[in-house]
Structure formats: structure tokens, C-alpha cells
Amino acid sequence: GSAVADGIPNLTFTAYGLFEAAVLGGTGRDSIDITSSSSSSGSSTPSSQPRAISYGIASSSVEGGSEDDTITISATANGASSQPVGGGVAYGVADASVSGGSGDDRISISATGVGSGFSSGLDSVGYGLLRAAVSGGTGDDVISIAAT
């Protein structure tokens, strides 16, 4: 999912790649790619301070199933640097679970917050995992989690 806000008063603009849902790969070599992007821009006046928040997956589950699967989850939040409220906040996996299942799986999770606020001290932040569980399952798995 993606979302963009431009100068709308007191708005928090939020995008979800997957929310309150489940993705099941089943049998076979699955490739599951979930991406979320949110951005904001606007004036520096207090009445116009949108903030960007992005969730790769939230309150959800993703399971690769059997065989060799690739699961990629990414979230990017681009907060306008001209905003007093600060930069973007991104969550790769929040209140959710990811499982590769059986097989040699590759799980990659990334969260990138961009921008910084000039008056509130709220800079951008990325959370790879927040109250979340990631399991490779059986097999020789590679799990990568990055947040900036």
C-alpha cells in the first residue's frame, strides 16, 4: 500500500502493506513480497503538520509453507523535513508473525524512516520488529532484519 499527504491539517498519514490479514504460501516455492510506503509534505505552520507512518505488516501473519520460500517485507515512511512534527516512522513487522515453514527459506524485513523535524526533536525512526515473532521453520534458513 502507499499513501501521500500534502498540507492537510493535523493529519497522520498511514500506509499498511498487510493489516489484520493472513498470507499463506502453501506447498511449492513461493515468493511473497509485501511493500508499504507513506510520505508527507506541507508547510511549516502548526495548523498543517502531516506525519508519515508505514507498516509492512501489522496484526497479521505470513507463512511460506513447505519447500524453499522467499518472503520480503518492507516499509518506508518519508516525513517532510520542513515539518515541525518530525520525520517518518516505519515498522517492518508489528504485532504480527512471519514463518518460513519447512524448506530453505529466505526472510527479509526492512523498515526505513526518512526525514527529521526542525522544532520538536522528533526524528525519523525505523523498527524492524515490534512485538513480533519471526521463525525460519525447519531447513537452512536466512533471516535478515534491518531498520534505519
mmCIF file of C-alpha atoms in Angstrom, residues 15-130:
data_model
loop_
_atom_site.group_PDB
_atom_site.id
_atom_site.type_symbol
_atom_site.label_atom_id
_atom_site.label_comp_id
_atom_site.label_asym_id
_atom_site.label_seq_id
_atom_site.Cartn_x
_atom_site.Cartn_y
_atom_site.Cartn_z
ATOM 1 C CA ALA A 15 0.010 3.038 4.936
ATOM 2 C CA TYR A 16 -0.253 -0.729 5.510
ATOM 3 C CA GLY A 17 1.142 -3.452 3.276
ATOM 4 C CA LEU A 18 -0.950 -6.040 5.168
ATOM 5 C CA PHE A 19 -3.321 -5.309 8.066
ATOM 6 C CA GLU A 20 -5.406 -7.794 10.068
ATOM 7 C CA ALA A 21 -4.940 -10.473 7.425
ATOM 8 C CA ALA A 22 -3.079 -13.692 6.668
ATOM 9 C CA VAL A 23 -0.968 -14.735 3.687
ATOM 10 C CA LEU A 24 -0.307 -18.476 3.305
ATOM 11 C CA GLY A 25 2.099 -19.683 0.644
ATOM 12 C CA GLY A 26 1.144 -23.374 0.853
ATOM 13 C CA THR A 27 3.179 -26.008 -0.989
ATOM 14 C CA GLY A 28 5.699 -25.069 -3.642
ATOM 15 C CA ARG A 29 8.444 -22.484 -3.928
ATOM 16 C CA ASP A 30 6.618 -19.299 -3.052
ATOM 17 C CA SER A 31 7.700 -15.700 -3.375
ATOM 18 C CA ILE A 32 5.788 -13.331 -1.093
ATOM 19 C CA ASP A 33 6.576 -9.621 -1.416
ATOM 20 C CA ILE A 34 4.768 -7.060 0.774
ATOM 21 C CA THR A 35 5.645 -3.375 0.478
ATOM 22 C CA SER A 36 4.256 -0.284 2.187
ATOM 23 C CA SER A 37 5.173 3.339 1.556
ATOM 24 C CA SER A 38 3.897 6.568 3.115
ATOM 25 C CA SER A 39 5.050 10.144 2.628
ATOM 26 C CA SER A 40 4.027 13.593 3.789
ATOM 27 C CA SER A 41 4.764 17.146 2.830
ATOM 28 C CA GLY A 42 3.304 20.518 3.655
ATOM 29 C CA SER A 43 4.009 23.892 5.147
ATOM 30 C CA SER A 44 5.832 24.544 8.401
ATOM 31 C CA THR A 45 2.804 26.158 10.040
ATOM 32 C CA PRO A 46 1.413 24.451 13.160
ATOM 33 C CA SER A 47 -2.007 24.019 11.500
ATOM 34 C CA SER A 48 -0.515 21.936 8.696
ATOM 35 C CA GLN A 49 1.641 19.145 10.155
ATOM 36 C CA PRO A 50 1.068 15.796 8.449
ATOM 37 C CA ARG A 51 3.213 12.871 9.621
ATOM 38 C CA ALA A 52 4.088 9.729 7.659
ATOM 39 C CA ILE A 53 3.771 6.247 9.221
ATOM 40 C CA SER A 54 4.200 2.971 7.333
ATOM 41 C CA TYR A 55 3.657 -0.670 8.356
ATOM 42 C CA GLY A 56 4.935 -3.577 6.254
ATOM 43 C CA ILE A 57 2.576 -5.917 8.127
ATOM 44 C CA ALA A 58 0.566 -5.252 11.288
ATOM 45 C CA SER A 59 -1.732 -7.521 13.297
ATOM 46 C CA SER A 60 -1.240 -10.176 10.623
ATOM 47 C CA SER A 61 0.559 -13.406 9.788
ATOM 48 C CA VAL A 62 2.628 -14.533 6.818
ATOM 49 C CA GLU A 63 3.627 -18.165 6.291
ATOM 50 C CA GLY A 64 5.664 -19.561 3.427
ATOM 51 C CA GLY A 65 4.550 -23.184 3.831
ATOM 52 C CA SER A 66 6.596 -26.098 2.554
ATOM 53 C CA GLU A 67 9.609 -26.027 0.201
ATOM 54 C CA ASP A 68 12.050 -23.148 -0.362
ATOM 55 C CA ASP A 69 10.275 -19.798 0.007
ATOM 56 C CA THR A 70 11.274 -16.149 -0.232
ATOM 57 C CA ILE A 71 9.419 -13.659 1.967
ATOM 58 C CA THR A 72 10.234 -9.954 1.631
ATOM 59 C CA ILE A 73 8.536 -7.308 3.769
ATOM 60 C CA SER A 74 9.445 -3.627 3.558
ATOM 61 C CA ALA A 75 8.082 -0.375 4.932
ATOM 62 C CA THR A 76 9.217 3.152 4.100
ATOM 63 C CA ALA A 77 7.923 6.356 5.699
ATOM 64 C CA ASN A 78 9.143 9.641 4.268
ATOM 65 C CA GLY A 79 8.359 12.556 6.578
ATOM 66 C CA ALA A 80 8.818 16.053 5.230
ATOM 67 C CA SER A 81 11.888 17.684 6.746
ATOM 68 C CA SER A 82 10.008 21.002 6.777
ATOM 69 C CA GLN A 83 7.508 19.617 9.294
ATOM 70 C CA PRO A 84 7.786 20.541 12.966
ATOM 71 C CA VAL A 85 6.402 17.125 13.967
ATOM 72 C CA GLY A 86 9.352 15.237 12.544
ATOM 73 C CA GLY A 87 10.282 12.555 10.104
ATOM 74 C CA GLY A 88 8.681 9.298 9.054
ATOM 75 C CA VAL A 89 8.108 6.261 11.261
ATOM 76 C CA ALA A 90 8.321 2.807 9.654
ATOM 77 C CA TYR A 91 7.531 -0.633 11.096
ATOM 78 C CA GLY A 92 8.564 -3.762 9.211
ATOM 79 C CA VAL A 93 6.524 -6.255 11.283
ATOM 80 C CA ALA A 94 4.355 -5.012 14.172
ATOM 81 C CA ASP A 95 2.146 -7.162 16.402
ATOM 82 C CA ALA A 96 2.452 -9.918 13.806
ATOM 83 C CA SER A 97 4.222 -13.163 12.906
ATOM 84 C CA VAL A 98 6.253 -14.424 9.962
ATOM 85 C CA SER A 99 7.153 -18.065 9.394
ATOM 86 C CA GLY A 100 9.087 -19.649 6.573
ATOM 87 C CA GLY A 101 7.729 -23.143 7.240
ATOM 88 C CA SER A 102 9.713 -26.143 6.064
ATOM 89 C CA GLY A 103 12.430 -25.817 3.435
ATOM 90 C CA ASP A 104 15.387 -23.498 2.916
ATOM 91 C CA ASP A 105 13.706 -20.111 3.281
ATOM 92 C CA ARG A 106 14.881 -16.524 2.878
ATOM 93 C CA ILE A 107 13.081 -13.947 5.029
ATOM 94 C CA SER A 108 13.980 -10.280 4.625
ATOM 95 C CA ILE A 109 12.368 -7.485 6.672
ATOM 96 C CA SER A 110 13.256 -3.812 6.359
ATOM 97 C CA ALA A 111 11.912 -0.563 7.790
ATOM 98 C CA THR A 112 13.167 2.871 6.782
ATOM 99 C CA GLY A 113 12.117 6.178 8.304
ATOM 100 C CA VAL A 114 13.221 9.268 6.380
ATOM 101 C CA GLY A 115 13.245 12.978 7.289
ATOM 102 C CA SER A 116 13.521 14.938 10.528
ATOM 103 C CA GLY A 117 11.563 17.609 12.327
ATOM 104 C CA PHE A 118 13.031 21.028 12.886
ATOM 105 C CA SER A 119 11.315 22.093 16.109
ATOM 106 C CA SER A 120 10.004 19.095 18.027
ATOM 107 C CA GLY A 121 13.130 16.951 18.066
ATOM 108 C CA LEU A 122 11.203 14.015 16.607
ATOM 109 C CA ASP A 123 13.491 12.450 14.050
ATOM 110 C CA SER A 124 12.697 9.592 11.707
ATOM 111 C CA VAL A 125 12.830 6.046 13.013
ATOM 112 C CA GLY A 126 12.543 2.516 11.659
ATOM 113 C CA TYR A 127 11.550 -0.585 13.636
ATOM 114 C CA GLY A 128 12.356 -3.934 12.053
ATOM 115 C CA LEU A 129 10.218 -5.843 14.578
ATOM 116 C CA LEU A 130 7.815 -4.566 17.214
#
